[in-house]
Coordinates of C-alpha atoms and ligand atoms in Angstrom, one line a residue:
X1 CA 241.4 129.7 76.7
X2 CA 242.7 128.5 73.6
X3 CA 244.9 131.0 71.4
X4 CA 244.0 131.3 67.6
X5 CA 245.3 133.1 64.9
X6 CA 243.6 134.9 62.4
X7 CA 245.1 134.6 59.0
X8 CA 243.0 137.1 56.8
X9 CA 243.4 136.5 53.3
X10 CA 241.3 139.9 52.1
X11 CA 244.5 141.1 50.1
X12 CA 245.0 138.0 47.9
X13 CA 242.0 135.1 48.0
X14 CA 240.2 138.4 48.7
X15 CA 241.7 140.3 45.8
X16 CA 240.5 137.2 43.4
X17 CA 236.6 138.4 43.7
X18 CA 235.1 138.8 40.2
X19 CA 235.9 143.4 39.2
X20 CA 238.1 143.4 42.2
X21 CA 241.2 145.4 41.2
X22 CA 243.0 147.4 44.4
X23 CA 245.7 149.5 43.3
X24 CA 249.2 149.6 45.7
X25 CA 247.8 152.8 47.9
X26 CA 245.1 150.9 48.2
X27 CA 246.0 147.5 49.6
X28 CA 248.9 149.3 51.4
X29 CA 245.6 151.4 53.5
X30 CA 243.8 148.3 54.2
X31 CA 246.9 146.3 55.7
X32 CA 247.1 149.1 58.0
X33 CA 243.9 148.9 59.0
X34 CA 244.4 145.1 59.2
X35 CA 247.2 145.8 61.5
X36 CA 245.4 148.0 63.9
X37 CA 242.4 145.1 63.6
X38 CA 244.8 143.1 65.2
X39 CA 245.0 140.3 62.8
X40 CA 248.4 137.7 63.4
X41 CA 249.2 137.1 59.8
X42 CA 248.3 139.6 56.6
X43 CA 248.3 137.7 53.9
X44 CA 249.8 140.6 51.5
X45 CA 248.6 138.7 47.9
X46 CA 251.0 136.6 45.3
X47 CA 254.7 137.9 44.6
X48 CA 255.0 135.7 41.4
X49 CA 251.9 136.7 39.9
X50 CA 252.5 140.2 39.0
X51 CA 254.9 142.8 39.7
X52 CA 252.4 144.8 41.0
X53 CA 251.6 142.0 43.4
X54 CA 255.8 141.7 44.4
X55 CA 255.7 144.9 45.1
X56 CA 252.9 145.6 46.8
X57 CA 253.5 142.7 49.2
X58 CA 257.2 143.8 49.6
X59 CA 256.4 147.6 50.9
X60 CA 253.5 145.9 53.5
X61 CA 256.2 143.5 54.3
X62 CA 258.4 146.7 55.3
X63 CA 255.9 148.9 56.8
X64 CA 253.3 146.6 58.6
X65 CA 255.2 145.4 61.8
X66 CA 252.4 144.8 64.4
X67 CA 251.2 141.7 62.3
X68 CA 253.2 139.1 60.5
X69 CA 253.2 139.4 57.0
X70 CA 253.4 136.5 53.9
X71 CA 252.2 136.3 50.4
X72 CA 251.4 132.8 48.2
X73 CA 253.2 130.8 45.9
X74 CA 253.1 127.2 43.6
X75 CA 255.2 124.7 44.9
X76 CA 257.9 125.8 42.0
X77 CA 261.3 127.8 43.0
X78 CA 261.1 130.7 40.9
X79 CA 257.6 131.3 42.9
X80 CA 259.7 130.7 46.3
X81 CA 262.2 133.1 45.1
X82 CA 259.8 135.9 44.4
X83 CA 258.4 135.3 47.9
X84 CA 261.6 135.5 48.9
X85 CA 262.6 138.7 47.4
X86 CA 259.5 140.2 48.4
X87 CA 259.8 139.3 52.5
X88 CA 263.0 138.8 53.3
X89 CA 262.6 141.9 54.9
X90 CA 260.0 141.3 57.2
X91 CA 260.5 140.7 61.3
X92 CA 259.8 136.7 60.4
X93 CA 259.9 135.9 56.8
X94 CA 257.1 133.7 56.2
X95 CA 255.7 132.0 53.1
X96 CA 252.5 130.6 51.8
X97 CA 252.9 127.0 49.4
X98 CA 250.6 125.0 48.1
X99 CA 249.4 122.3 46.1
X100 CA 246.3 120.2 45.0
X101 CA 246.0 116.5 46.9
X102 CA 242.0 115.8 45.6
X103 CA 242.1 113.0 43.2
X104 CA 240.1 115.1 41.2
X105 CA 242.8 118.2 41.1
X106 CA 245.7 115.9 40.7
X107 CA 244.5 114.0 38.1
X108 CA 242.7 116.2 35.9
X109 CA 244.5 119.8 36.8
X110 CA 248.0 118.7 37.7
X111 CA 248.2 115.4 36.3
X112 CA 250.0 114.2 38.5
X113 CA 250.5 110.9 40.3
X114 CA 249.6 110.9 44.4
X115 CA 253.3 109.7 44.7
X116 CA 254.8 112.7 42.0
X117 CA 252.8 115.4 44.4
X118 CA 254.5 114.1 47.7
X119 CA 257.3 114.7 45.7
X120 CA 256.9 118.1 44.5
X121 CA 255.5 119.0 47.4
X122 CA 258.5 118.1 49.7
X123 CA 261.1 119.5 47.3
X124 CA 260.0 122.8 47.5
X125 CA 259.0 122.8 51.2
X126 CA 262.4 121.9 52.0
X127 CA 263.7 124.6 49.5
X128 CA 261.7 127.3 51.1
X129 CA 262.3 126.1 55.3
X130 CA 266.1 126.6 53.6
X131 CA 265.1 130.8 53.8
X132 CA 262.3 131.0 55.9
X133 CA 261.5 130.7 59.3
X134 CA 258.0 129.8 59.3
X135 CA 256.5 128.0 56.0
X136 CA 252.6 127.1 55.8
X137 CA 251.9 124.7 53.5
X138 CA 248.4 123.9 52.5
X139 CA 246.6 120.7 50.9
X140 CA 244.5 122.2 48.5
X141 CA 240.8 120.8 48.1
X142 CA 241.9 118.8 51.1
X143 CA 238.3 118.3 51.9
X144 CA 237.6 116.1 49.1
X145 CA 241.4 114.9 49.2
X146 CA 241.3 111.0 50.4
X147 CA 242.2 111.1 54.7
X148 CA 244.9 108.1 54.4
X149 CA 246.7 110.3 51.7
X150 CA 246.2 113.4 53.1
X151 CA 248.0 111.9 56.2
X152 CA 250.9 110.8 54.4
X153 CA 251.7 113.5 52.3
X154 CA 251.0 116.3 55.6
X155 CA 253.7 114.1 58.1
X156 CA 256.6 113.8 54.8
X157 CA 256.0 118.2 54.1
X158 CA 256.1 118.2 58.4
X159 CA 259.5 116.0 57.8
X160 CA 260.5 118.5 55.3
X161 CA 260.6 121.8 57.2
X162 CA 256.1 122.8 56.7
X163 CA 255.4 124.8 60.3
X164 CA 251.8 125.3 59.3
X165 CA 249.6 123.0 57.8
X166 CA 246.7 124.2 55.9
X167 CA 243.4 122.0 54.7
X168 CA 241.2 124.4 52.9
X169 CA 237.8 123.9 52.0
X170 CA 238.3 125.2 48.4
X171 CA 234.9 124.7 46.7
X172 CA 233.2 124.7 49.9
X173 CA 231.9 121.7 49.6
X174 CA 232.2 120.5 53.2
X175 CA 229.8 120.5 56.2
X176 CA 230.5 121.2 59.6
X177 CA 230.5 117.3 60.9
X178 CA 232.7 116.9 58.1
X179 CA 235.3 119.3 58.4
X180 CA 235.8 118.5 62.6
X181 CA 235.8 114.8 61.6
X182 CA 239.2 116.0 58.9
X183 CA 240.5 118.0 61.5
X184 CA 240.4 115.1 63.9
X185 CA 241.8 112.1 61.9
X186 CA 244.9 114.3 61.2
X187 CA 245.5 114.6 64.6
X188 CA 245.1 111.1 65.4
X189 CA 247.2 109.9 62.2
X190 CA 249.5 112.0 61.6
X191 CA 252.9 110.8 63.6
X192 CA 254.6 114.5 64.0
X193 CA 251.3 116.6 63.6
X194 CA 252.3 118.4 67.5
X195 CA 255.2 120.0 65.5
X196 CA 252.9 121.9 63.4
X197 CA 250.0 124.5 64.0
X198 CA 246.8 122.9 61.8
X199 CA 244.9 125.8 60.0
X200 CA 241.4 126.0 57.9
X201 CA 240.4 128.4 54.9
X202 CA 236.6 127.6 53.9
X203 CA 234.9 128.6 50.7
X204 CA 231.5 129.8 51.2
X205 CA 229.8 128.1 47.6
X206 CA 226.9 126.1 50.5
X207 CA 226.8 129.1 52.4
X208 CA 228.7 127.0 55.4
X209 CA 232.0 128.8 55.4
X210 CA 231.5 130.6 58.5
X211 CA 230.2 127.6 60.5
X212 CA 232.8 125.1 59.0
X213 CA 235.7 127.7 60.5
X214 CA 234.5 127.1 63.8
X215 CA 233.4 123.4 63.5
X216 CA 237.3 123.3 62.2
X217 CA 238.7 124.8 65.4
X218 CA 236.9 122.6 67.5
X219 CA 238.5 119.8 65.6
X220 CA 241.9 121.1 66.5
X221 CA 243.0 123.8 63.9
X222 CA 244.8 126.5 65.9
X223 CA 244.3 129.5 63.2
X224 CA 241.3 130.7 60.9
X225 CA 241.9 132.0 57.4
X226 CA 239.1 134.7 56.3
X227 CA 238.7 137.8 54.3
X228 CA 236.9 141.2 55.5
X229 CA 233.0 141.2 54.6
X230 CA 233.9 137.5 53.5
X231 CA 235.1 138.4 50.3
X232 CA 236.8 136.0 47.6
X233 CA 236.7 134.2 44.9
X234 CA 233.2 133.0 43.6
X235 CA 230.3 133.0 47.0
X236 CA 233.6 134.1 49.2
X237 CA 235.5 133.5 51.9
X238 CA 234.2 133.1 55.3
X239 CA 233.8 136.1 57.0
X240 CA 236.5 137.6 59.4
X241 CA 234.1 139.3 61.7
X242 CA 231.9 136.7 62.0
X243 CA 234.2 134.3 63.3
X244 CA 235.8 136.7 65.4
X245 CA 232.2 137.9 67.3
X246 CA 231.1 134.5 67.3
X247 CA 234.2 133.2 68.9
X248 CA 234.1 136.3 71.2
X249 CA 230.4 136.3 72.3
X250 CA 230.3 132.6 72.2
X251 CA 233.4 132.2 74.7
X252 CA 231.4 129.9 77.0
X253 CA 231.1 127.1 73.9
X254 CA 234.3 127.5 71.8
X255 CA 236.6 128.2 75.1
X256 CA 239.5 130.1 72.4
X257 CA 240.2 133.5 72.0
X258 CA 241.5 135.8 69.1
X259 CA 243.7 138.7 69.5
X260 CA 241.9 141.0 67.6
X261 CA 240.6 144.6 68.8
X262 CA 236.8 144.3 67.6
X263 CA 235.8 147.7 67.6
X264 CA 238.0 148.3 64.8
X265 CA 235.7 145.9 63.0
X266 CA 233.2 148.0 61.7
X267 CA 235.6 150.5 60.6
X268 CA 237.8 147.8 58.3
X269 CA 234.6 146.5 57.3
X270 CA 233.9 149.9 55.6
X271 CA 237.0 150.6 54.2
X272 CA 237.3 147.5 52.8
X273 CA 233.8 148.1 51.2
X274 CA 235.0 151.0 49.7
X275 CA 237.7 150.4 47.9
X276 CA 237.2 146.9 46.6
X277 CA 233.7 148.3 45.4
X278 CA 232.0 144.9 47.2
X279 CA 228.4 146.6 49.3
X280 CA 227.7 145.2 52.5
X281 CA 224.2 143.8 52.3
X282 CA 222.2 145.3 54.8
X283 CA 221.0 142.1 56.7
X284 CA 224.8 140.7 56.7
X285 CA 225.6 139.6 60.4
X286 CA 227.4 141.8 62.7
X287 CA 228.5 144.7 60.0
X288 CA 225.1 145.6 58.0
X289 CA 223.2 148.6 58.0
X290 CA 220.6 146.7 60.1
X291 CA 222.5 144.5 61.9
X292 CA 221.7 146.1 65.4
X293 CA 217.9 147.6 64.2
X294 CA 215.2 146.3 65.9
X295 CA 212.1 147.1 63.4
X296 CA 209.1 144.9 65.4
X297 CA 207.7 146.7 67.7
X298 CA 207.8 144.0 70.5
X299 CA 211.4 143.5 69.8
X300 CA 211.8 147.4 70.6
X301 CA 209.8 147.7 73.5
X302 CA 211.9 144.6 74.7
X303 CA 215.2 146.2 73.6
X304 CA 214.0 149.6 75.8
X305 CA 213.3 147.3 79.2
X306 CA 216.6 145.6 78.6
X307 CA 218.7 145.3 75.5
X308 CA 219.7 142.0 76.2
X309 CA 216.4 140.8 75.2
X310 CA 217.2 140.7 71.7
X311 CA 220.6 141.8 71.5
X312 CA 223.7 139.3 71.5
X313 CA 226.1 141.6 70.2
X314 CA 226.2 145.6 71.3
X315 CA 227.1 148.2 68.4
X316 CA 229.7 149.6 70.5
X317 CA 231.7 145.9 70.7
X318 CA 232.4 146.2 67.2
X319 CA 232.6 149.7 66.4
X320 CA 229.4 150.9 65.2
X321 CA 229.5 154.3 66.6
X322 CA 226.3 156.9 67.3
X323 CA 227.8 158.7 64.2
X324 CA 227.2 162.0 66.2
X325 CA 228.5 165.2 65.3
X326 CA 232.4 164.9 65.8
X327 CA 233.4 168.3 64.0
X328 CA 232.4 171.4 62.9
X329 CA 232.7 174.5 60.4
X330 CA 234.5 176.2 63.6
X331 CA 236.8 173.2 64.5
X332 CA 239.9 173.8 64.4
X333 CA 243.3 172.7 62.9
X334 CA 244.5 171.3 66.5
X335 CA 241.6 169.4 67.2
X336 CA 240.8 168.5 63.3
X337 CA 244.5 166.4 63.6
X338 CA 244.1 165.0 67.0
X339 CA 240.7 163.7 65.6
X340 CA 242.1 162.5 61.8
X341 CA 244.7 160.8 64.3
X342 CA 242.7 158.8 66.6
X343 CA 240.6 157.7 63.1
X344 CA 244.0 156.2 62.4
X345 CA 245.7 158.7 60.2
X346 CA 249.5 158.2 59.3
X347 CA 250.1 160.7 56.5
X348 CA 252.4 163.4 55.4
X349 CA 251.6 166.6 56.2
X350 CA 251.1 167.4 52.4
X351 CA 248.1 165.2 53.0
X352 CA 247.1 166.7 56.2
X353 CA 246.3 170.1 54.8
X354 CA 244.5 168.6 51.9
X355 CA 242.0 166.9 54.2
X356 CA 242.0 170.1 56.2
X357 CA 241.1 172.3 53.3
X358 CA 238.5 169.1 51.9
X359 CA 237.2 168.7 55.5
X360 CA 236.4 172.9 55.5
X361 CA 234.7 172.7 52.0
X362 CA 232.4 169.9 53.7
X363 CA 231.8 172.0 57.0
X364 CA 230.4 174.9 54.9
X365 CA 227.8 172.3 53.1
X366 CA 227.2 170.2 55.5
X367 CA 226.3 171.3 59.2
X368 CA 227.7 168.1 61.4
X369 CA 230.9 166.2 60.1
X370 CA 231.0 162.6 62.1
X371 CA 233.8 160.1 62.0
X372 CA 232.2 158.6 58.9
X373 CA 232.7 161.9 57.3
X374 CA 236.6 162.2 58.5
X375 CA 237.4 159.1 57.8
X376 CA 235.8 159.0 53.8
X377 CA 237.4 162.5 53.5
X378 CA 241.1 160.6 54.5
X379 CA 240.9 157.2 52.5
X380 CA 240.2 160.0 49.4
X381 CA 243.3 161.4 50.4
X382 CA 245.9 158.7 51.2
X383 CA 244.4 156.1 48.5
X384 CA 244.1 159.4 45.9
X385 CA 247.4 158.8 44.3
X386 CA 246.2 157.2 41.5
X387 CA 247.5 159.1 38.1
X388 CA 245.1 161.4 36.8
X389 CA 245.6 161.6 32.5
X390 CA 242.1 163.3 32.7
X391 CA 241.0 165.6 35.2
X392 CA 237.6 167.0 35.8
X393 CA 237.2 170.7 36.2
X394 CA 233.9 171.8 35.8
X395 CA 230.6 170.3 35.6
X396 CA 227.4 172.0 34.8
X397 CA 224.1 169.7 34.6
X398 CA 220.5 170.9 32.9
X399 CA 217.8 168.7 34.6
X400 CA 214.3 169.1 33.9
X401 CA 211.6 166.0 34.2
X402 CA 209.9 167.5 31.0
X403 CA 213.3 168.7 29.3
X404 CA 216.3 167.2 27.2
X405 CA 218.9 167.0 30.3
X406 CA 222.3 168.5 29.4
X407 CA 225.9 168.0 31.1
X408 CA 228.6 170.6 29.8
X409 CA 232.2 169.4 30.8
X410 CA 235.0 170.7 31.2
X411 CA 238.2 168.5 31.6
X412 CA 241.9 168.5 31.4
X413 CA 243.2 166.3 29.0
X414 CA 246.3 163.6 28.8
X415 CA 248.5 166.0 26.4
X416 CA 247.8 168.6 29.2
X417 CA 244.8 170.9 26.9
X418 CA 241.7 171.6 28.4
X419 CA 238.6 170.8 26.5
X420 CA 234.6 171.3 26.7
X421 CA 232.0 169.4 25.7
X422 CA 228.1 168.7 25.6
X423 CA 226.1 165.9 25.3
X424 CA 222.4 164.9 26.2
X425 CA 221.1 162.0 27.6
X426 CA 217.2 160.6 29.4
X427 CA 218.8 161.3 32.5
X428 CA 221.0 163.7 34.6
X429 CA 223.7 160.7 35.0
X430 CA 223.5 159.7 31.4
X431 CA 223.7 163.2 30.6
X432 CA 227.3 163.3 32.6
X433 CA 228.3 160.0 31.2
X434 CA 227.5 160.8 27.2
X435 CA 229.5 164.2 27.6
X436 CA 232.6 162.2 29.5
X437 CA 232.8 159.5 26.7
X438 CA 232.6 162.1 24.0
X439 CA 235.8 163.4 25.6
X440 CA 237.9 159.9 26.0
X441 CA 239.5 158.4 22.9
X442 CA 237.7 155.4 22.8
X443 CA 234.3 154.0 24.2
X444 CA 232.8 152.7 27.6
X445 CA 230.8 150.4 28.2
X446 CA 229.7 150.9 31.7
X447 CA 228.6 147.8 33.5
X448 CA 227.5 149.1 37.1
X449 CA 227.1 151.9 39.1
X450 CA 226.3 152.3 42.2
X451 CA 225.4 155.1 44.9
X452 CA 225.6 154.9 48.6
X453 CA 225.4 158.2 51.3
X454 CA 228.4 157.5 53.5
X455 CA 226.2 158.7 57.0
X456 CA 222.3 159.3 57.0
X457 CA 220.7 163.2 56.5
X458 CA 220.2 165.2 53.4
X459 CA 223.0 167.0 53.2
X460 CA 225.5 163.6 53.4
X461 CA 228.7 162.6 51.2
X462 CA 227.8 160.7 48.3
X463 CA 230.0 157.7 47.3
X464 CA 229.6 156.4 43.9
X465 CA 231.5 153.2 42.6
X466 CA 230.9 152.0 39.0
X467 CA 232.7 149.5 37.1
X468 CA 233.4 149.9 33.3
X469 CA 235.1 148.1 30.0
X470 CA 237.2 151.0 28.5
X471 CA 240.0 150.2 26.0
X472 CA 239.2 146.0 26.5
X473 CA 239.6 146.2 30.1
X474 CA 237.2 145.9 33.3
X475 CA 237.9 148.5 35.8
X476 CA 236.3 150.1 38.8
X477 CA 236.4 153.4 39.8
X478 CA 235.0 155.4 43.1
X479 CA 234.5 159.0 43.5
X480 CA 232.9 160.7 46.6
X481 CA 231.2 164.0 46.5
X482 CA 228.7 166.3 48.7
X483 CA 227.1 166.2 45.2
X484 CA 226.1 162.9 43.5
X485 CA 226.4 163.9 40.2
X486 CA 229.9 165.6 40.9
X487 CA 230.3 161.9 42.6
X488 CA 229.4 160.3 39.0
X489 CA 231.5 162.0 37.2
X490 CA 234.4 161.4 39.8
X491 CA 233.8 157.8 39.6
X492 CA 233.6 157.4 36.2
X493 CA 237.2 159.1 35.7
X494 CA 238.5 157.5 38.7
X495 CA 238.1 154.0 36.4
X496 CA 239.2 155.5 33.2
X497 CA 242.6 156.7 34.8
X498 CA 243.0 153.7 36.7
X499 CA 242.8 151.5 33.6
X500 CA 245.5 153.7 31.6
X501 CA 247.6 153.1 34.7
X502 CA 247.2 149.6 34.9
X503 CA 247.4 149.1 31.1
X504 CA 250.9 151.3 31.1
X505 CA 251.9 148.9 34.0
X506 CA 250.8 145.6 32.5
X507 CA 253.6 147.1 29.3
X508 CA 256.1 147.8 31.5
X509 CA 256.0 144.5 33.5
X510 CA 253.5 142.0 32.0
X511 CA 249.8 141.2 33.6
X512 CA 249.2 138.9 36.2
X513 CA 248.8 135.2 37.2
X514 CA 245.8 134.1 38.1
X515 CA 245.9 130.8 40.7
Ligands
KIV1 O1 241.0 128.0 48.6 C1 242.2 127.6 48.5 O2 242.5 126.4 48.5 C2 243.3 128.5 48.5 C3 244.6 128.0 48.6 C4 245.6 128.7 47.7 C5 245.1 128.1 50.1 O3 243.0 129.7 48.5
ZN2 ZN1 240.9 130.1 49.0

């Protein structure tokens, strides 16, 4: 079987999906969970961009060691340099360059000359291989990118120190047949191409993205580049579990294997869910709600004589658990901790207790606690440290189908005051929403909401994630809650305290580059 790498990408081409904004406790969470996914490389995001995006990839750099950690940058040396800064600390420094080769990009986006990129793109090759050990480099829009050029310009970066070489699909524009054929004429035609590993990063805009990943690493490339729940700029990336089941259950075809521990695929899916605010459609293959139900009723008698008969993939291969009851109101601390462990749990033990004494308020609403429960109760906790300027202390919500509905708020203020207000609105959530504006400075303009239950039952957590423009900027916000109006209002302050804190940062140290 043939080794190949996954390269996931959910932390920077990810991170570029349209009202994603992860803050550092954030990002730092879901590299962990990367890490115990099993994923070779984390790509951690962009040092150059932002300072929020040096540092971030800098502290994943120095905590994630099971998985090999590198961040982006333009084929310019200050953007090498941040790179550098940011991972020099890691086991094996490695760095991510690029630059355009499409006729199209280097004309009308660079404009540049074919012979001026070869240039540009050797220079800083050789400047980076001068600090790190491994540099990939990658041929943007190197699908549309003319083959003999492509060939040229990959052997003189190969010359020049490149370890990877990269040929994304970056409108996802190609086909299958297509992308194997690419694959396949740099092998034949380019003199030192052995020295390197070849790599492919598809763009789902045709829907192919998944399928051209594969068709890629049957045309030679030795790692796949993909996000969690294939998210990315525009239609996305292609999906990490996807290609990892596929590869897995279709062994007998694709003769490679991944190093990745599946059944921690269900759980990344959700987290990553979560906090980037991005639902899982229910039909989406291999993580979706109904991924594993069998609704005909010839499919289920078939499933009850032998599962096989319409089931590729088991819910167990990829984590889905039974969700049953994992905890109780008489649990205690002992086995509360071994449990938070096993779900992955690295805290302090400041955290610890506060998921103890969250995890008791649950047990006295809510009769059965499953690992679904635990583990929404501990991403609250260790991704919680956002700033709070306002604070919500009470909440009180009149609700009648024939009445004016009424919330009356009361919430800790910025200057450290506590104030209380009232406002009405045609619904409960209005209601909430009319009072919390009343007590901001300035208004909001909220442009989704959303509500999920995080396990089925009527007595279930609610998760709520809206996304707002307060103060000129476009934020999200989550809040979870055994009540989904407490959940509302959660979410709704978790997005106006997360864009003070990013609008304090962006004074302090500028906003970021986009690529
Ligand atoms: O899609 C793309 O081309 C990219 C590169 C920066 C690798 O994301
Ligand atoms: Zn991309």
């Amino acid at each position: 079987m043939r080794k190949i790498s996954v390269f996931d990408t959910t932390l920077r081409d990810g991170e570029q999906s349209a009202g994603v904004n992860l803050n550092f406790e954030e990002k730092m969470e879901i590299a962990k969970q990367l890490e115990r996914l099993g994923v070779d490389i984390i790509e951690a995001g962009f040092p150059a961009s932002s300072q929020g995006d040096f540092q971030s990839v800098k502290a994943i750099a120095e905590t994630v060691k099971g998985s090999s950690v590198t961040g982006l940058a333009r084929s310019v040396q200050k953007d090498i340099d941040a790179a550098w800064e940011a991972l020099k600390s890691a086991e094996e420094p490695r760095i991510h360059l690029f630059i355009a080769t499409s006729p199209i990009h280097m004309e009308h986006k660079l404009r540049m000359t074919p012979e001026q990129v070869i240039e540009k793109a050797v220079e800083s090759v050789k400047y980076a291989a001068s600090r790190f050990k491994h540099v990939q480099w990658s041929a943007e829009d190197a699908s549309r990118s003319d083959f003999p050029f492509l060939a040229q310009i990959i052997e003189a970066v190969i010359q020049a120190g490149a370890t990877v070489i990269n040929l994304p699909d970056t409108v996802g524009y190609t086909t299958p047949q297509e992308i194997k054929r690419m694959f396949q004429y740099m092998k034949q035609n380019v003199p030192s191409i052995d020295k390197v590993s070849l790599s492919t990063h598809n763009h789902d805009d045709l829907g192919m993205a998944v399928a051209n990943s594969l068709a890629a690493i049957q045309g030679g490339a030795d790692q796949v580049e993909c996000t969690i729940n294939g998210i990315g700029e525009r239609a996305g990336n292609a999906s990490l579990e996807e290609i990892a089941v596929a590869l897995n259950i279709r062994k007998d075809h694709y003769e490679t294997e991944t190093g990745l521990i599946l059944k921690e695929i269900k759980r990344t899916s959700s987290l990553v869910s979560k906090l980037t605010g991005m639902v899982v459609p229910n039909n989406k293959a291999v993580v979706g709600a109904n991924a594993f139900a069998h609704e005909s009723g010839i499919h289920q008698d078939g499933v009850l004589k032998n599962k096989q008969t319409y089931e590729i993939i088991t819910p167990e291969m990829v984590g889905v658990s039974s969700n049953s009851m994992v905890l109780g109101k008489h649990s205690g601390r002992h086995a509360f901790k071994t449990k938070v462990q096993e779900l992955g749990f690295t805290g302090t033990d400041e955290q610890l207790n506060n998921i103890f004494k969250a995890f008791k308020d649950l047990a006295d609403k809510k009769k059965e606690i499953t690992e679904d429960d635990l583990f929404a109760l501990m991403t609250e906790q260790t991704v919680g440290g956002e700033t709070n300027h306002y604070e919500l202390q009470a909440l009180q919500v009149n609700y009648g189908s024939n009445l004016t509905n009424t919330a009356t708020i009361t919430m800790k203020l910025p200057s450290g005051e506590v104030a209380e207000e009232a406002a009405t609105g045609s619904g409960s959530v209005e209601a909430i929403y009319n009072t919390l504006e009343r007590l901001l400075d300035a208004p909001v303009k909220l442009l989704d909401y959303r509500i999920q239950s995080i396990t089925g039952g009527r007595d279930a957590l609610a998760d709520v994630y809206v996304q707002m423009d307060y103060q000129g900027v476009v934020s999200s916000g989550r809040g979870t809650a055994h009540d989904v109006l407490e959940a509302s209002a959660k979410a709704y302050l978790n997005a106006v305290n997360r864009t003070i804190n990013r609008k304090k940062y962006a004074e302090v140290y500028g906003s970021k580059v986009e690529v």
